[in-house]
Coordinates of C-alpha atoms in Angstrom, one line a residue:
X1 CA -1.2 -73.1 -28.0
X2 CA -2.2 -74.8 -24.7
X3 CA -4.2 -72.5 -22.5
X4 CA -3.3 -72.7 -18.8
X5 CA -4.8 -69.4 -17.8
X6 CA -7.1 -67.1 -19.7
X7 CA -8.7 -63.6 -19.5
X8 CA -11.2 -64.9 -16.9
X9 CA -8.4 -66.1 -14.7
X10 CA -6.8 -62.7 -14.6
X11 CA -10.2 -60.9 -14.2
X12 CA -10.9 -63.0 -11.2
X13 CA -7.4 -62.2 -9.8
X14 CA -7.9 -58.5 -10.3
X15 CA -11.4 -58.7 -8.7
X16 CA -9.8 -60.3 -5.6
X17 CA -6.6 -58.3 -5.5
X18 CA -5.8 -57.5 -1.9
X19 CA -2.6 -55.4 -2.2
X20 CA -1.2 -52.6 -4.4
X21 CA 2.4 -51.7 -3.8
X22 CA 3.4 -48.2 -5.0
X23 CA 7.0 -47.3 -5.6
X24 CA 6.4 -43.8 -4.6
X25 CA 10.0 -42.6 -5.4
X26 CA 13.2 -44.1 -6.6
X27 CA 15.2 -41.7 -4.4
X28 CA 16.8 -43.0 -1.3
X29 CA 18.7 -41.5 1.6
X30 CA 20.8 -44.7 1.9
X31 CA 23.1 -46.4 -0.5
X32 CA 23.1 -50.0 0.7
X33 CA 25.8 -52.1 -0.8
X34 CA 23.5 -55.0 -1.7
X35 CA 20.5 -53.0 -2.8
X36 CA 18.4 -54.6 -5.6
X37 CA 18.6 -51.2 -7.3
X38 CA 22.3 -50.8 -6.8
X39 CA 25.6 -51.7 -8.4
X40 CA 25.2 -55.5 -8.1
X41 CA 22.1 -55.7 -10.3
X42 CA 21.0 -54.7 -13.8
X43 CA 17.4 -55.6 -14.3
X44 CA 15.7 -52.4 -13.1
X45 CA 14.9 -49.0 -14.6
X46 CA 17.5 -46.2 -14.3
X47 CA 17.3 -44.4 -10.9
X48 CA 16.7 -40.7 -11.5
X49 CA 15.3 -39.5 -8.1
X50 CA 11.8 -39.6 -9.7
X51 CA 8.5 -39.6 -7.9
X52 CA 5.3 -41.4 -8.9
X53 CA 2.6 -38.8 -9.9
X54 CA -0.2 -39.1 -7.4
X55 CA -2.8 -38.8 -10.2
X56 CA -1.5 -42.0 -11.7
X57 CA -2.0 -43.8 -8.4
X58 CA -5.6 -42.4 -8.2
X59 CA -6.3 -43.6 -11.8
X60 CA -5.3 -47.1 -10.8
X61 CA -7.3 -47.2 -7.6
X62 CA -10.4 -46.1 -9.4
X63 CA -9.8 -48.5 -12.3
X64 CA -9.4 -51.4 -9.9
X65 CA -12.5 -50.4 -7.9
X66 CA -14.6 -51.6 -10.8
X67 CA -13.1 -55.1 -10.4
X68 CA -13.5 -55.0 -6.6
X69 CA -17.2 -54.3 -7.1
X70 CA -17.8 -56.9 -9.8
X71 CA -19.5 -60.3 -9.4
X72 CA -16.1 -62.0 -9.6
X73 CA -15.3 -60.9 -6.1
X74 CA -15.3 -64.1 -4.1
X75 CA -15.1 -62.7 -0.6
X76 CA -17.6 -60.4 1.2
X77 CA -14.6 -58.7 2.8
X78 CA -13.1 -55.9 0.7
X79 CA -9.9 -55.0 2.7
X80 CA -7.3 -53.6 0.3
X81 CA -3.8 -52.9 1.4
X82 CA -2.1 -49.9 -0.1
X83 CA 1.6 -50.4 0.5
X84 CA 4.3 -47.7 0.0
X85 CA 7.7 -48.7 -1.3
X86 CA 10.9 -47.1 -2.6
X87 CA 13.6 -46.0 -2.8
X88 CA 12.6 -44.6 0.6
X89 CA 8.9 -43.9 0.7
X90 CA 9.1 -41.3 3.5
X91 CA 11.0 -39.1 1.1
X92 CA 7.7 -38.6 -0.8
X93 CA 5.4 -38.2 2.2
X94 CA 3.2 -35.8 0.3
X95 CA 2.2 -38.6 -2.1
X96 CA 1.4 -40.9 0.8
X97 CA -0.8 -38.3 2.5
X98 CA -2.7 -37.4 -0.6
X99 CA -3.4 -41.1 -1.4
X100 CA -4.6 -41.7 2.2
X101 CA -6.9 -38.7 2.1
X102 CA -8.1 -39.6 -1.4
X103 CA -9.3 -43.2 -0.5
X104 CA -10.6 -42.3 2.9
X105 CA -12.7 -39.5 1.4
X106 CA -13.8 -41.1 -1.9
X107 CA -14.5 -44.6 -0.6
X108 CA -15.7 -43.7 2.9
X109 CA -19.3 -44.7 2.3
X110 CA -18.4 -47.8 0.3
X111 CA -17.7 -51.3 1.5
X112 CA -14.1 -51.1 0.3
X113 CA -11.9 -50.7 3.4
X114 CA -8.3 -49.5 2.8
X115 CA -5.4 -50.4 5.1
X116 CA -1.9 -48.9 4.8
X117 CA 1.6 -50.4 5.1
X118 CA 5.1 -49.3 4.3
X119 CA 8.6 -50.7 4.0
X120 CA 11.0 -48.1 5.4
X121 CA 14.7 -47.6 6.5
X122 CA 13.4 -45.5 9.4
X123 CA 15.8 -42.6 8.9
X124 CA 12.9 -40.2 8.8
X125 CA 10.7 -42.1 11.2
X126 CA 11.0 -39.5 14.0
X127 CA 9.5 -36.9 11.6
X128 CA 6.5 -38.8 10.5
X129 CA 5.7 -41.3 13.3
X130 CA 2.7 -39.3 14.5
X131 CA 1.0 -39.5 11.1
X132 CA 1.9 -43.2 10.7
X133 CA 0.4 -44.0 14.1
X134 CA -2.7 -41.9 13.5
X135 CA -3.5 -43.7 10.3
X136 CA -2.6 -47.1 11.7
X137 CA 0.2 -48.0 9.2
X138 CA 1.8 -51.4 9.4
X139 CA 5.5 -50.8 9.2
X140 CA 8.3 -53.1 8.1
X141 CA 11.6 -51.6 9.1
X142 CA 14.8 -52.7 7.3
X143 CA 17.6 -53.4 9.8
X144 CA 20.2 -56.1 9.6
X145 CA 21.0 -56.6 13.3
X146 CA 23.6 -54.9 15.5
X147 CA 26.0 -52.1 14.4
X148 CA 28.4 -54.4 12.6
X149 CA 25.6 -56.6 11.1
X150 CA 24.2 -53.4 9.6
X151 CA 27.4 -52.1 8.1
X152 CA 26.2 -52.7 4.5
X153 CA 23.4 -50.2 5.1
X154 CA 25.2 -46.9 4.7
X155 CA 24.6 -43.4 3.4
X156 CA 26.2 -41.8 0.4
X157 CA 29.2 -40.9 2.6
X158 CA 29.6 -44.6 3.6
X159 CA 28.4 -43.9 7.2
X160 CA 26.6 -46.8 8.9
X161 CA 22.9 -45.8 9.4
X162 CA 22.5 -48.0 12.5
X163 CA 22.7 -45.3 15.3
X164 CA 20.1 -43.0 13.7
X165 CA 17.8 -45.8 12.8
X166 CA 17.8 -47.4 16.3
X167 CA 17.4 -44.0 17.9
X168 CA 14.3 -43.4 15.8
X169 CA 12.9 -46.8 16.5
X170 CA 13.5 -46.5 20.3
X171 CA 11.7 -43.1 20.2
X172 CA 8.7 -44.5 18.5
X173 CA 8.6 -47.4 20.9
X174 CA 8.7 -45.1 23.9
X175 CA 6.0 -42.7 22.5
X176 CA 3.7 -45.3 21.1
X177 CA 4.4 -48.6 22.9
X178 CA 1.1 -50.3 21.9
X179 CA 1.4 -49.2 18.3
X180 CA 5.0 -50.4 18.2
X181 CA 4.0 -53.8 19.6
X182 CA 1.1 -54.3 17.2
X183 CA 2.1 -52.7 14.0
X184 CA 5.9 -52.6 13.7
X185 CA 7.9 -55.5 12.4
X186 CA 11.5 -55.9 11.0
X187 CA 13.1 -57.3 7.9
X188 CA 16.8 -58.2 8.0
X189 CA 18.9 -59.2 5.0
X190 CA 21.3 -62.1 5.7
X191 CA 24.8 -61.7 4.3
X192 CA 28.4 -62.3 5.2
X193 CA 28.4 -59.8 8.0
X194 CA 25.7 -61.3 10.1
X195 CA 24.0 -64.7 10.7
X196 CA 20.5 -66.0 11.6
X197 CA 21.7 -66.2 15.3
X198 CA 23.0 -62.6 15.2
X199 CA 19.8 -61.3 13.7
X200 CA 17.5 -63.3 16.0
X201 CA 19.3 -62.4 19.2
X202 CA 19.5 -58.7 18.4
X203 CA 15.8 -58.2 17.7
X204 CA 14.6 -60.7 20.4
X205 CA 16.8 -59.0 23.1
X206 CA 16.3 -55.4 22.1
X207 CA 12.7 -55.3 20.8
X208 CA 11.2 -58.7 21.8
X209 CA 10.4 -59.2 18.1
X210 CA 11.0 -62.1 15.7
X211 CA 12.2 -60.5 12.4
X212 CA 11.6 -61.7 8.9
X213 CA 14.9 -62.8 7.3
X214 CA 15.5 -62.3 3.6
X215 CA 18.2 -63.6 1.3
X216 CA 19.8 -61.5 -1.4
X217 CA 18.0 -61.8 -4.7
X218 CA 20.1 -64.0 -7.0
X219 CA 18.4 -62.9 -10.2
X220 CA 19.5 -60.0 -12.3
X221 CA 23.1 -59.9 -10.9
X222 CA 25.5 -58.2 -13.3
X223 CA 28.1 -60.6 -14.8
X224 CA 31.0 -58.4 -13.6
X225 CA 29.6 -58.5 -10.0
X226 CA 29.1 -62.3 -9.7
X227 CA 32.2 -62.8 -7.6
X228 CA 31.3 -59.9 -5.2
X229 CA 27.7 -61.2 -5.0
X230 CA 28.9 -64.8 -4.1
X231 CA 31.1 -63.4 -1.3
X232 CA 28.2 -61.4 0.1
X233 CA 25.4 -64.0 -0.2
X234 CA 24.4 -66.3 2.6
X235 CA 21.7 -69.0 2.9
X236 CA 19.4 -68.4 5.8
X237 CA 18.9 -72.2 6.3
X238 CA 22.6 -73.0 6.2
X239 CA 23.3 -70.2 8.6
X240 CA 20.6 -71.4 11.0
X241 CA 21.9 -75.0 11.0
X242 CA 25.5 -73.8 11.8
X243 CA 24.3 -72.8 15.3
X244 CA 24.5 -75.2 18.2
X245 CA 21.1 -74.2 19.6
X246 CA 19.4 -73.9 16.2
X247 CA 16.4 -75.9 17.5
X248 CA 15.3 -73.3 20.0
X249 CA 15.9 -70.5 17.6
X250 CA 14.0 -72.3 14.9
X251 CA 11.0 -73.0 17.1
X252 CA 10.8 -69.5 18.4
X253 CA 11.1 -68.0 14.9
X254 CA 8.3 -70.4 13.7
X255 CA 7.1 -69.3 10.2
X256 CA 10.0 -66.8 9.9
X257 CA 12.3 -69.9 9.9
X258 CA 12.9 -71.4 6.5
X259 CA 12.4 -75.0 7.8
X260 CA 8.9 -74.2 9.1
X261 CA 8.0 -72.5 5.9
X262 CA 9.0 -75.6 3.9
X263 CA 7.2 -78.0 6.2
X264 CA 4.0 -75.9 6.1
X265 CA 4.0 -76.1 2.3
X266 CA 4.7 -79.8 2.5
X267 CA 1.7 -80.4 4.8
X268 CA -0.5 -78.1 2.7
X269 CA 0.3 -79.9 -0.6
X270 CA 0.7 -83.6 0.5
X271 CA -1.3 -84.2 3.6
X272 CA -4.7 -84.5 1.8
X273 CA -6.4 -82.7 4.7
X274 CA -6.0 -79.1 3.5
X275 CA -8.2 -77.4 0.9
X276 CA -7.7 -74.1 -0.8
X277 CA -11.5 -73.3 -0.9
X278 CA -14.9 -74.9 -0.7
X279 CA -14.7 -75.9 -4.4
X280 CA -11.5 -77.8 -3.6
X281 CA -13.2 -79.4 -0.6
X282 CA -16.5 -80.5 -2.3
X283 CA -15.2 -81.6 -5.7
X284 CA -12.5 -83.9 -6.9
X285 CA -10.0 -81.7 -8.8
X286 CA -7.3 -84.2 -9.2
X287 CA -7.6 -84.2 -13.0
X288 CA -7.3 -80.4 -13.3
X289 CA -4.2 -79.3 -15.2
X290 CA -1.3 -78.2 -13.0
X291 CA 0.1 -74.9 -14.2
X292 CA 3.8 -75.2 -14.9
X293 CA 6.2 -73.7 -12.3
X294 CA 5.1 -72.2 -9.0
X295 CA 4.4 -68.8 -10.5
X296 CA 1.4 -66.9 -9.2
X297 CA -1.4 -66.1 -11.5
X298 CA -0.8 -62.5 -12.3
X299 CA -2.3 -60.1 -9.7
X300 CA -3.6 -63.0 -7.5
X301 CA -1.5 -61.8 -4.6
X302 CA -0.5 -58.2 -5.3
X303 CA 0.2 -55.5 -8.0
X304 CA 3.4 -53.5 -8.0
X305 CA 3.5 -50.1 -9.7
X306 CA 7.0 -48.6 -10.4
X307 CA 7.9 -45.0 -10.2
X308 CA 7.7 -44.9 -14.0
X309 CA 4.1 -46.2 -14.0
X310 CA 5.0 -49.7 -15.0
X311 CA 2.6 -52.4 -13.7
X312 CA 4.1 -55.7 -12.5
X313 CA 2.7 -58.6 -10.5
X314 CA 5.4 -58.3 -7.8
X315 CA 8.2 -56.0 -6.7
X316 CA 10.8 -58.8 -6.9
X317 CA 10.5 -59.1 -10.7
X318 CA 12.7 -57.4 -13.2
X319 CA 11.1 -54.2 -14.6
X320 CA 11.6 -55.5 -18.2
X321 CA 8.7 -57.9 -17.5
X322 CA 6.1 -55.2 -17.0
X323 CA 2.6 -56.3 -17.8
X324 CA 1.0 -52.9 -18.3
X325 CA 1.5 -49.2 -17.7
X326 CA -0.2 -46.1 -16.2
X327 CA -0.1 -43.3 -18.7
X328 CA -1.3 -39.7 -18.4
X329 CA -4.4 -40.8 -20.2
X330 CA -5.2 -43.8 -18.0
X331 CA -4.5 -47.5 -17.5
X332 CA -3.0 -49.7 -20.2
X333 CA -3.6 -53.3 -19.2
X334 CA -4.2 -55.7 -22.0
X335 CA -5.5 -58.7 -20.1
X336 CA -5.8 -61.0 -23.2
X337 CA -2.1 -60.2 -24.1
X338 CA -1.0 -60.9 -20.5
X339 CA -2.7 -64.3 -20.5
X340 CA -1.2 -65.1 -23.9
X341 CA 2.3 -64.1 -22.7
X342 CA 2.0 -66.3 -19.5
X343 CA 0.9 -69.3 -21.6
X344 CA 3.9 -68.8 -23.8
X345 CA 6.1 -68.8 -20.8
X346 CA 4.4 -71.8 -19.2
X347 CA 4.9 -73.7 -22.5
X348 CA 8.7 -73.3 -22.1
X349 CA 8.6 -75.1 -18.8
X350 CA 5.9 -77.7 -19.7
X351 CA 8.2 -80.7 -20.4
X352 CA 10.4 -80.0 -17.4
X353 CA 7.4 -79.7 -15.1
X354 CA 5.8 -82.9 -16.4
X355 CA 8.7 -85.0 -15.2
X356 CA 9.6 -83.0 -12.1
X357 CA 8.5 -85.0 -9.1
X358 CA 7.8 -81.8 -7.1
X359 CA 5.5 -80.2 -9.5
X360 CA 2.6 -80.4 -7.1
X361 CA 4.4 -78.2 -4.5
X362 CA 6.6 -76.1 -6.8
X363 CA 7.6 -72.7 -5.4
X364 CA 9.8 -71.7 -8.3
X365 CA 8.7 -68.4 -9.8
X366 CA 9.5 -68.4 -13.6
X367 CA 10.6 -64.8 -13.4
X368 CA 13.5 -66.0 -11.2
X369 CA 14.8 -68.4 -13.8
X370 CA 17.5 -67.2 -16.2
X371 CA 16.8 -66.9 -19.9
X372 CA 13.1 -66.8 -19.6
X373 CA 12.7 -65.3 -23.0
X374 CA 14.9 -68.0 -24.6
X375 CA 15.3 -71.5 -23.3
X376 CA 15.0 -71.4 -19.5
X377 CA 16.2 -74.3 -17.3
X378 CA 14.5 -74.6 -13.9
X379 CA 17.1 -74.9 -11.1
X380 CA 14.3 -76.2 -8.8
X381 CA 13.8 -79.4 -10.9
X382 CA 13.6 -82.6 -8.9
X383 CA 14.1 -86.1 -10.2
X384 CA 12.9 -89.2 -8.3
X385 CA 16.0 -89.4 -6.1
X386 CA 16.0 -85.7 -5.2
X387 CA 12.3 -85.8 -4.5
X388 CA 12.7 -88.8 -2.1
X389 CA 15.3 -86.9 -0.2
X390 CA 13.0 -83.9 0.0
X391 CA 10.1 -86.1 1.3
X392 CA 12.4 -87.8 3.8
X393 CA 13.7 -84.5 5.1
X394 CA 10.2 -83.1 5.7
X395 CA 9.0 -86.3 7.4
X396 CA 12.2 -86.4 9.6
X397 CA 11.6 -82.9 10.7
X398 CA 8.0 -83.7 11.7
X399 CA 9.0 -86.9 13.5
X400 CA 11.6 -85.0 15.5
X401 CA 9.3 -82.0 16.1
X402 CA 5.8 -83.4 16.4
X403 CA 4.6 -80.2 18.0
X404 CA 5.5 -78.5 14.7
X405 CA 2.7 -80.4 12.8
X406 CA 0.0 -79.3 15.3
X407 CA 1.2 -75.8 15.5
X408 CA 1.3 -75.4 11.7
X409 CA -2.2 -77.0 11.4
X410 CA -3.7 -74.8 14.1
X411 CA -1.9 -71.5 13.6
X412 CA -1.0 -71.4 9.8
X413 CA -3.2 -73.8 7.7
X414 CA -6.5 -73.3 9.6
X415 CA -7.3 -69.6 9.4

């Protein structure tokens, strides 16, 4: 079998892993209609109001510290983000406090520096904001816009959470204005009860912030919920272009706008002036095999740990694709088996990717393609005609917005 990645590839990824996301509980104090762990979907473990044992998280951190201190670590910086996810992570605050204390005490005299982040619905923010500020947490607060825009985000009694959430956010902003400005951001899900314009204007007007806008995950939807899903789903880019003043919104949103994200990738992959690292700069790597699909090498960006101790490369992947597990005895992570499984998956896409004209800049994660274990068909495939349209659309955007090119090169590509 052709080998696209091997054990060494994954060992390097683990040695340079910069983020661990812990699903600290599967319990939640909301029952959002579109939740990825709700009635629309089926590719997740059963929700049982469980909590992740803190000992398992400690096992994992200690296990990974061996990689972070290895000679495969490419950067002198050893900043590691520990991110807390749910469910609603603030429902298991004792876990979070214990982990923060554990790493701050055990790794205090080492050159590993831990940073903390959290995705939260903010219902309990008033109770824990002092602690979060004290430990300099980066917060991503989930809110979909104004009261009506937020009407899918409800509690178990079907009450809109908007008023409580906004009250808590406003309180934090008043008590800790500098922390709010520097460390608090927002994520809004776009659907049929809001729009990019609604979301943008709400956060810009009320909080002077540019939110991240996410679309509903279209993978793992239950067959009997496809009609409901299609009624709820909205494309962020289509929503943006329906607005008369979309240019000004788009420019202000910058990398939170789908068009800027697309153009930045285009410049990165096709300009010939951007290099991933010094090896890429100094040596001609044109003949290096391109890995099929745009799937990340496992753990090259993050590691996700479910409440049941399953280890995945990302929180947006179905739990049936777990790559390892944390047991009561320790870490089960067969790196050779992971490499073999990935190469098996890559082989399924090889012929499609060879003829796809966009294989150089593919962003299609194979885990988001249906029938991955059978005969997957990539819905991001581009023939010559589609690729020309893609190139033309990117070039047209740059021609109409020349400042976008310089802004991307200065603020995004050159770091």
